[in-house]
Coordinates of C-alpha atoms and ligand atoms in Angstrom, one line a residue:
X623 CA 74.7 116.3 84.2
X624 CA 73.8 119.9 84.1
X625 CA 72.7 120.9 87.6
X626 CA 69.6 123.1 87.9
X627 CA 70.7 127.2 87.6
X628 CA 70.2 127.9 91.1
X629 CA 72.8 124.6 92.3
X630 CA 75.0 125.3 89.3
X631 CA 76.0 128.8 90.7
X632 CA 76.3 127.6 94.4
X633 CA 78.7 124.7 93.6
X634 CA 80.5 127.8 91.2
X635 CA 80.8 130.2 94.1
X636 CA 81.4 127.5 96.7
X637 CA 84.2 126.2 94.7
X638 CA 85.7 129.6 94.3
X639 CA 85.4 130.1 98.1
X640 CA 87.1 127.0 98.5
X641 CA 90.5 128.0 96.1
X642 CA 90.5 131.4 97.0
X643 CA 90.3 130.7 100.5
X644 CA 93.6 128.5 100.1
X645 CA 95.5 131.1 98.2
X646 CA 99.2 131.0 99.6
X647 CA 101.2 134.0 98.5
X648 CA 104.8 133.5 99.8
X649 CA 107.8 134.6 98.6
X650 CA 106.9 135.3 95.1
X651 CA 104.8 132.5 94.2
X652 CA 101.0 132.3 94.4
X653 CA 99.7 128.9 94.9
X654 CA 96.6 126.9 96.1
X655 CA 97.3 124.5 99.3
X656 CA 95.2 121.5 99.1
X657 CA 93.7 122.2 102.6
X658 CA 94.0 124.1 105.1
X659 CA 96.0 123.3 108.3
X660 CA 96.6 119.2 107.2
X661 CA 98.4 120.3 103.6
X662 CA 99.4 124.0 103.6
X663 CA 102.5 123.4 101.5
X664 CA 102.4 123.1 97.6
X665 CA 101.9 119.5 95.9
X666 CA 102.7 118.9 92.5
X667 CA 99.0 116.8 90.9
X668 CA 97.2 119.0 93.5
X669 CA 97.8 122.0 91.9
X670 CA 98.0 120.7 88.0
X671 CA 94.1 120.1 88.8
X672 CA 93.5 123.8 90.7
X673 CA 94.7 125.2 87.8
X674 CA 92.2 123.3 86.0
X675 CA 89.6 124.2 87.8
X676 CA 90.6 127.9 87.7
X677 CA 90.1 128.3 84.3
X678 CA 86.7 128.9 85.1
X679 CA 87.3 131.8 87.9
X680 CA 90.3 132.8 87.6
X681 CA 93.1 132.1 84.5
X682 CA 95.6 134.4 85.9
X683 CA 95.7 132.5 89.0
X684 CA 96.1 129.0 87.0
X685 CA 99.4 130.5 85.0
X686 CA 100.6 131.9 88.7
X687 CA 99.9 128.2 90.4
X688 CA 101.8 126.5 87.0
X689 CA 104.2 128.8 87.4
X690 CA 104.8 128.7 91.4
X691 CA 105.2 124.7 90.9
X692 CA 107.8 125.2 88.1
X693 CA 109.9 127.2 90.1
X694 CA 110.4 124.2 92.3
X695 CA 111.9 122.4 89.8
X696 CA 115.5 121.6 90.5
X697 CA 118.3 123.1 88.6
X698 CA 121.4 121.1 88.9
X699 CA 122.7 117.9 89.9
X700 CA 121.9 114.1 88.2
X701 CA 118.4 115.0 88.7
X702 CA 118.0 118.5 87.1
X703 CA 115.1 119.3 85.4
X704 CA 113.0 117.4 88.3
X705 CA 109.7 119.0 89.8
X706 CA 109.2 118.0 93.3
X707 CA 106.2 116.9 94.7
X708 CA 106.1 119.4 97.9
X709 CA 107.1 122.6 97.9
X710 CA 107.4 123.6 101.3
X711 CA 106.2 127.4 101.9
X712 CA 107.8 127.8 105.1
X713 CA 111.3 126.1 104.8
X714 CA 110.4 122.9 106.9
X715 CA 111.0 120.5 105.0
X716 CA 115.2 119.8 105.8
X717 CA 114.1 117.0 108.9
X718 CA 112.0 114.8 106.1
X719 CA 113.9 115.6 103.0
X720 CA 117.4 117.1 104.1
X721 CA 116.5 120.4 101.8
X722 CA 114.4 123.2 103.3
X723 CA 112.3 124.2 100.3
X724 CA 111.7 120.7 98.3
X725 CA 110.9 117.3 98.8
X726 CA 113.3 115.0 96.8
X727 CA 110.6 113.1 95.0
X728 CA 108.2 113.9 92.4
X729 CA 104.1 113.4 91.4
X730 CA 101.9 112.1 88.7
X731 CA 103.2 114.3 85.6
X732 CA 100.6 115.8 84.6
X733 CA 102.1 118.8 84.2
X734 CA 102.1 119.2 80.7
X735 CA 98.2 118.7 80.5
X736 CA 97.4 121.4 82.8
X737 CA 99.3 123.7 80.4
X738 CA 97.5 122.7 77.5
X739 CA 94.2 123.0 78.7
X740 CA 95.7 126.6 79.9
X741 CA 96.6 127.2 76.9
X742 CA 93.6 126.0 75.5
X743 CA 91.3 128.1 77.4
X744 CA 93.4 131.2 76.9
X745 CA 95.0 131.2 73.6
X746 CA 98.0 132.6 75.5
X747 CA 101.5 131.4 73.4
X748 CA 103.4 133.5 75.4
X749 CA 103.0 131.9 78.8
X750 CA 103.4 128.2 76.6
X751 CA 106.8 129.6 76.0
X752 CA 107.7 130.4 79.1
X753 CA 107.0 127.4 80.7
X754 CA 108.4 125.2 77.7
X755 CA 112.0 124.7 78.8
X756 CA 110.9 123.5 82.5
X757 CA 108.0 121.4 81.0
X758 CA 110.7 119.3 78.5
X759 CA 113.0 119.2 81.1
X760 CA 110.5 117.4 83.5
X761 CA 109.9 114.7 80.9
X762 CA 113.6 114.2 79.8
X763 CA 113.9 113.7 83.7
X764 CA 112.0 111.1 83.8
X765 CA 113.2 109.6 81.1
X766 CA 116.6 109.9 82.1
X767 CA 116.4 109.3 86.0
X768 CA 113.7 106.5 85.9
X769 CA 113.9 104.0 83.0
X770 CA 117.2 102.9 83.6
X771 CA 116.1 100.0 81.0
X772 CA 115.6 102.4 78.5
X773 CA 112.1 100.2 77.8
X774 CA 110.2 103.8 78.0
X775 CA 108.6 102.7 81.1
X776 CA 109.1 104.8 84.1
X777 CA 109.6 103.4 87.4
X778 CA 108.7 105.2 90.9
X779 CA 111.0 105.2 93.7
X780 CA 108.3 105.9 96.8
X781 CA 104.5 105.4 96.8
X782 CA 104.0 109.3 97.6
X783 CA 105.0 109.4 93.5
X784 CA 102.2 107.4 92.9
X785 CA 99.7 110.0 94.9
X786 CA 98.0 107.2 96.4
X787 CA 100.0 106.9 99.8
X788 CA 98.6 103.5 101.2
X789 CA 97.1 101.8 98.7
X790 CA 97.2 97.9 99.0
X791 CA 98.9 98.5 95.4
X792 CA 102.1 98.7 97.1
X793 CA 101.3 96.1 99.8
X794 CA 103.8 93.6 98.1
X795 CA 106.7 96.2 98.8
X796 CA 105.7 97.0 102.7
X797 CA 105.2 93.3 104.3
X798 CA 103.4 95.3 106.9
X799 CA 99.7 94.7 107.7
X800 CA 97.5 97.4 106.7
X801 CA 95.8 97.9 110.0
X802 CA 98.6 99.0 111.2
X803 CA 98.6 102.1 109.9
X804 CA 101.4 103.5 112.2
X805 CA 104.1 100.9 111.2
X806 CA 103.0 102.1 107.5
X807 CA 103.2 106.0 108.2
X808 CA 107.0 104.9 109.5
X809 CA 108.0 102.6 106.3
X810 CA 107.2 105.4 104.2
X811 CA 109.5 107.8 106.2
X812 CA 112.3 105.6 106.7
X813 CA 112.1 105.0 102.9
X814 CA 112.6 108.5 102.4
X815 CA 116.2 108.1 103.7
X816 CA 117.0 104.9 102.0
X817 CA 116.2 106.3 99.0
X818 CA 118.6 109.4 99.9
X819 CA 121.7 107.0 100.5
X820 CA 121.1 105.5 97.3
X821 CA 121.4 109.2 95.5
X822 CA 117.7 108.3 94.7
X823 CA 119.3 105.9 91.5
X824 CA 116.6 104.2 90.5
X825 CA 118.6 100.8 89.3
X826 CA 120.0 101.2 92.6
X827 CA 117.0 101.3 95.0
X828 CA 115.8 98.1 93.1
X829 CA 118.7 96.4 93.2
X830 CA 118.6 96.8 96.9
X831 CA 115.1 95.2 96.8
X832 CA 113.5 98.6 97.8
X833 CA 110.1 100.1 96.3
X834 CA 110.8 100.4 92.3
X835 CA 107.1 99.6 90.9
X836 CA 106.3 100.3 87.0
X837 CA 102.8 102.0 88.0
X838 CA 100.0 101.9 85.5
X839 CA 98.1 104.9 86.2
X840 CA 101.7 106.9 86.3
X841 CA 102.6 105.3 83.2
X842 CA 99.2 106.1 81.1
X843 CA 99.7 110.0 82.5
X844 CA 103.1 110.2 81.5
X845 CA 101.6 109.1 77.9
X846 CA 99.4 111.8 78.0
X847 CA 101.1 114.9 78.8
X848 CA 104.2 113.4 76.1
X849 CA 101.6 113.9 74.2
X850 CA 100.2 117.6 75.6
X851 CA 103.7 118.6 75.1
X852 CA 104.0 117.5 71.8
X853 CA 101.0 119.9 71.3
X854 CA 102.0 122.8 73.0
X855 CA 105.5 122.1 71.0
X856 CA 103.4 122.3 67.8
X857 CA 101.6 125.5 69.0
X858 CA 105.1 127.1 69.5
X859 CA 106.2 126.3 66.1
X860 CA 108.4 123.8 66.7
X861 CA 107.5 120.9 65.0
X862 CA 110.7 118.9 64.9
X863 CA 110.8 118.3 68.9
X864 CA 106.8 117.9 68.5
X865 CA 107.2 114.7 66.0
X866 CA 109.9 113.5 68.9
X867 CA 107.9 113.5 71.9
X868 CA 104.8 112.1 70.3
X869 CA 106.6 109.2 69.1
X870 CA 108.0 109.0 72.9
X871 CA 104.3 109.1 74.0
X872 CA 103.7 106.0 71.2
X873 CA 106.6 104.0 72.8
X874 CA 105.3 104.3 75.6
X875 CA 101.8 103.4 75.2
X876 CA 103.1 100.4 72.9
X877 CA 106.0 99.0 76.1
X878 CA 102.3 99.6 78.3
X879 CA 100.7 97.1 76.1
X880 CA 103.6 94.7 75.7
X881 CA 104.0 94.6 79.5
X882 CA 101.2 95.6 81.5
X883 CA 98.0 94.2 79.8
X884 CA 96.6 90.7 80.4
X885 CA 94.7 89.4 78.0
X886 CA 93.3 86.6 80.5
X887 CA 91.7 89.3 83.1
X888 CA 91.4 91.6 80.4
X889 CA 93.2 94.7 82.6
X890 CA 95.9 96.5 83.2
X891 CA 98.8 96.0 86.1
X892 CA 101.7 97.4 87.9
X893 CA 104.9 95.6 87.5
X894 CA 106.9 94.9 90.4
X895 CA 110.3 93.1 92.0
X896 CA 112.8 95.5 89.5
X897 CA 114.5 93.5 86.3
X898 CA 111.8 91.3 86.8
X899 CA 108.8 93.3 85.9
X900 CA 106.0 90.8 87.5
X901 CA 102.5 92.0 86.4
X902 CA 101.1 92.3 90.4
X903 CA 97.0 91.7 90.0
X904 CA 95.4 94.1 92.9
X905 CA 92.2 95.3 91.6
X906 CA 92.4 99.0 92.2
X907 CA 91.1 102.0 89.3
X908 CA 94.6 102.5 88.5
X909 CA 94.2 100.1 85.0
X910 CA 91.3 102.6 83.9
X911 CA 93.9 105.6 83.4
X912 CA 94.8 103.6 80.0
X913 CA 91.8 105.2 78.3
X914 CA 93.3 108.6 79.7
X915 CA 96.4 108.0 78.3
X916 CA 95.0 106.7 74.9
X917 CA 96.8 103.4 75.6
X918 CA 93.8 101.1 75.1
X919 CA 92.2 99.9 71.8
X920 CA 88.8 100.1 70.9
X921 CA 88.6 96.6 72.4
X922 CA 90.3 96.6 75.5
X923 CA 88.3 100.3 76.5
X924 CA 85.3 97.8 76.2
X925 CA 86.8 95.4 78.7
X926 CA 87.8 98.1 80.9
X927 CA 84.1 99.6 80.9
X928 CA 82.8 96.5 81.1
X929 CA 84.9 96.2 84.5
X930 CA 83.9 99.6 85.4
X931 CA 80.5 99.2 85.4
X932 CA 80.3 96.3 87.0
X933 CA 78.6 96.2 90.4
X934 CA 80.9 93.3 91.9
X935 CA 84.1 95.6 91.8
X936 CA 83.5 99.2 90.9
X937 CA 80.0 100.6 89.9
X938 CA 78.9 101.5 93.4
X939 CA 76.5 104.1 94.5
X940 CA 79.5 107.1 94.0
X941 CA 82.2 105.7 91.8
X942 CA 84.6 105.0 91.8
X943 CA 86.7 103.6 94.9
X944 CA 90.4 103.3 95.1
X945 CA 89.7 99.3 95.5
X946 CA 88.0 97.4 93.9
X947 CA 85.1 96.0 96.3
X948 CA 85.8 92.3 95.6
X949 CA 89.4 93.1 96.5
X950 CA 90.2 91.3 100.2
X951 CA 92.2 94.6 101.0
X952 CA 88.8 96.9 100.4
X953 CA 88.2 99.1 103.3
X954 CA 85.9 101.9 101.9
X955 CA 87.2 104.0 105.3
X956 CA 90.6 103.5 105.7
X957 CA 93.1 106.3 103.4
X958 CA 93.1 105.0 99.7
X959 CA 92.1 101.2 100.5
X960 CA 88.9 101.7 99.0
X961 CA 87.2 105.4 99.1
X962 CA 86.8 108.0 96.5
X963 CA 88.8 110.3 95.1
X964 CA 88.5 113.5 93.2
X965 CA 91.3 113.2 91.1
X966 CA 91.1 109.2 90.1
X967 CA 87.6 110.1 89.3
X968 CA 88.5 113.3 87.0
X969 CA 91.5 111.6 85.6
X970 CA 88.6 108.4 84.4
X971 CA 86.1 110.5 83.2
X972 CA 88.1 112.2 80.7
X973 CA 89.6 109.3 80.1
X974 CA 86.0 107.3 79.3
X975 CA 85.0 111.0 77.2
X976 CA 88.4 110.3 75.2
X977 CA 86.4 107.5 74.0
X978 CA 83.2 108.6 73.4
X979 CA 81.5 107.0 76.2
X980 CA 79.8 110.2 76.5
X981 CA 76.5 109.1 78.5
X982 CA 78.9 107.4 80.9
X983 CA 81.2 109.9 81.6
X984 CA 78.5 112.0 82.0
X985 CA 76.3 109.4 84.7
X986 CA 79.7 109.3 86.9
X987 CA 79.9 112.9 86.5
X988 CA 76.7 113.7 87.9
X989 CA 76.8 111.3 90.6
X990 CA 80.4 112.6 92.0
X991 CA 79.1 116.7 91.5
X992 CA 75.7 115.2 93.4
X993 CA 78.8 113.8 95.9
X994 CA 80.3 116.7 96.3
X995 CA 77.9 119.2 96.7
X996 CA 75.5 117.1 99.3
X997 CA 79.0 115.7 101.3
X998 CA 80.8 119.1 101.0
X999 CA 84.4 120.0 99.5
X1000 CA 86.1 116.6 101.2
X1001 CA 89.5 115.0 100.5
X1002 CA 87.7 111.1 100.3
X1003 CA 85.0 109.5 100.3
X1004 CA 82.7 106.4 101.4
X1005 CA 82.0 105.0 97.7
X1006 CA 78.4 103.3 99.2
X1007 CA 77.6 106.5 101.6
X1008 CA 79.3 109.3 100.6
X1009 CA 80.3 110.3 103.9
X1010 CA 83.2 112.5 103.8
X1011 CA 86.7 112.1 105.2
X1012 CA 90.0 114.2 105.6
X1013 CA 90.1 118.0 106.0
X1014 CA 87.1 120.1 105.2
X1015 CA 87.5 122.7 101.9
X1016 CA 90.0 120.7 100.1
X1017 CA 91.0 122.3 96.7
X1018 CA 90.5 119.2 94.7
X1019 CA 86.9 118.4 95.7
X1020 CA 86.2 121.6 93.4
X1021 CA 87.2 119.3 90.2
X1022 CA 83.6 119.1 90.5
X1023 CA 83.2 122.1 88.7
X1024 CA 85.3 121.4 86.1
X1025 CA 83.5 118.2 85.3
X1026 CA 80.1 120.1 86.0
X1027 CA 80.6 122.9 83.2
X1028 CA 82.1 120.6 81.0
X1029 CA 79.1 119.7 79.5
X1030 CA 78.2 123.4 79.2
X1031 CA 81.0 124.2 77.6
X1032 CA 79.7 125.7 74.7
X1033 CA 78.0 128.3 77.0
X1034 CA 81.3 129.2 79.6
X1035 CA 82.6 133.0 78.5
X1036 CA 85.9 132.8 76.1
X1037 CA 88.6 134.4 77.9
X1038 CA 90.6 137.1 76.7
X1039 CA 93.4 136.3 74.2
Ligands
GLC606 C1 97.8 113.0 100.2 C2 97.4 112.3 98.9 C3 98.1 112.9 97.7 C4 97.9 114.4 97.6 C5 98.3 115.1 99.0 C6 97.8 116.5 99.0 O1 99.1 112.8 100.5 O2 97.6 110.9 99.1 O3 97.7 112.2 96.5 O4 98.7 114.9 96.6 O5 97.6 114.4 100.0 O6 96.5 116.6 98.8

């Protein structure tokens, strides 16, 4: 990668212009909104990544962000120990959710990750130990809310868990044709109150034939931060809960690879239609989060780069898109069906470094910071083009800096311990 001095410290100070100029300070907390105007409230992945982009500007602000999020997290009830997805800043959300300050469904957990690389940068044990409680009570949520099966697999129980809203992953649940995009905006709210009068039980909702997917990409992540946790348990001196959440993190990599792998494509699925746990074969970036999650052999990260790289469904001019290109649902402009996203393109390229495919990870680096800083700080965008869509200065198009001044990270200043 490594842009030229002169681009490096534009994309650095545009970036911080960006996060600073989405600061929300209300109430106590201090958090980054992912736009302004569309998405002013907080959002659980959202901000895991703007504090990891912040721990190039501004630490303090990543442990307030972490922080802001965890004090979201819900404190009684079947599903204590929960971090919502949306924090609402202003007390709105009671028409959509029935509660003013929380939405009733959570995020990609990557929680736990964001902490680490915190900690990481930082050196700072004594935030790690504040956040400790929340962070294993998040994780024993989901392990006690959402794998009714007790088969370490975690289900979801709306596609706003998954982070990607619309995707034609989750076609098989809807029945509703995705040009019409209205009928799809109302499925997903009307779910939000079936979902309530089933006490959001996850046995329940799929019993009723409602949206229960096993999701690969959540699956991987929730892998991964078992095992950040496991880490930051270790930092904290205490070993004995460290050794029991990375042999979670093992379970559930091994239930991914009993269940979710097909050797005959050579990819990873989503498993659908509850008990039944059918592998469903839409060809979307979600199977790559495996080598994020350290779920993949040696072997099967070939076949997944193989796939990756492959002009036919993936390698286009700005990889990756949310669909694969040979997918009949691909439809590079229409909201996840097919355009580029900052965080499934972070989220791979650590996941392809985890590996050692160094010289890739670094080619689809350069060409999304080249993205980025030609298209501007978008939400999405055209994988062949680049054309930007959604709100300008979104928070998570600044990822961009992360994965820029990774490979300078030998040269970034240490922060204070
Ligand atoms: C959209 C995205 C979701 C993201 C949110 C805020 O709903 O689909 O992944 O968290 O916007 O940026």
């Amino acid at each position: 990668m490594m842009l030229p001095g002169g681009r490096l410290v534009s994309l650095r100070e545009r970036s911080r212009y960006v996060l600073l100029s989405n600061v929300v300070e209300v109430n106590g907390r201090r958090y980054i909104r992912p736009a302004p105007t569309t998405y002013e409230h907080q959002w659980l992945w959202d901000s895991c990544f703007h504090a990891i982009v912040n721990l190039h500007l501004d630490p303090e602000l990543s442990r307030a962000e972490l922080r802001s999020l965890l004090s979201l997290q819900f404190q009684e009830g079947p599903d204590a120990g929960m971090v919502p997805h949306m924090g609402y800043y202003d007390g709105t959300g009671t028409a959509l959710w029935g509660r003013p300050y929380t939405s009733t469904i959570t995020q990609p957990p990557i929680i736990a990750d964001a902490v680490l690389l915190t900690y990481q940068t930082t050196g700072d044990l004594v935030f790690v130990k504040e956040i400790l409680p929340g962070l294993k009570a998040y994780y024993d949520w989901l392990a006690r809310r959402r794998d009714p099966d007790g088969d370490h697999l975690v289900s979801l129980i709306h596609p706003w868990e998954s982070g990607w809203d619309s995707s034609p992953r989750w076609d098989h649940y809807t029945g509703i044709d995705h040009r019409d995009s209205e009928a799809l905006k109302r499925w997903r709210h009307d779910l939000v109150a079936r979902i309530a009068a089933h006490r959001w039980d996850v046995a329940a909702i799929a019993d009723a034939g409602l949206y229960t997917p096993v999701a690969i990409d959540y699956n991987c992540l929730y892998a991964a931060n078992l095992e950040s946790l496991a880490k930051l348990l270790t930092a904290a001196g205490c070993c004995d809960q460290a050794t029991q959440y990375g042999e979670r993190a093992e379970a559930v990599r091994q239930a991914i690879n009993a269940k979710m792998w097909d050797e005959s494509v050579g990819y990873y699925w989503d498993l659908v239609d509850g008990r039944r746990e059918k592998q469903i074969k839409v060809l979307t970036p979600a199977g790559f989060m495996a080598l994020y999650g350290g779920v993949a052999s040696p072997e099967q990260a070939e076949t997944l780069v193989r796939l990756l790289t492959d002009p036919a469904h993936f390698w286009t001019s700005f990889p990756v898109p949310s669909v694969a290109i040979s997918e009949p649902t691909y439809r590079p402009s229409v909201y996840w069906r097919g355009n580029v996203w900052p965080s499934i393109n972070w989220l791979i390229i650590r996941g392809l470094e985890r590996y050692g495919y160094t010289d890739l990870a670094t080619a689809m680096a350069t060409r999304f910071v080249n993205l980025v800083c030609t298209h501007g700080f978008r939400e999405y965008f055209h994988p062949e083009t680049g054309e930007g869509y959604g709100p300008v200065r979104q928070s998570w198009a600044t990822l961009a800096l992360d994965l820029e001044l990774a490979s300078r990270r030998g040269d970034e200043p240490k922060y204070a311990r």
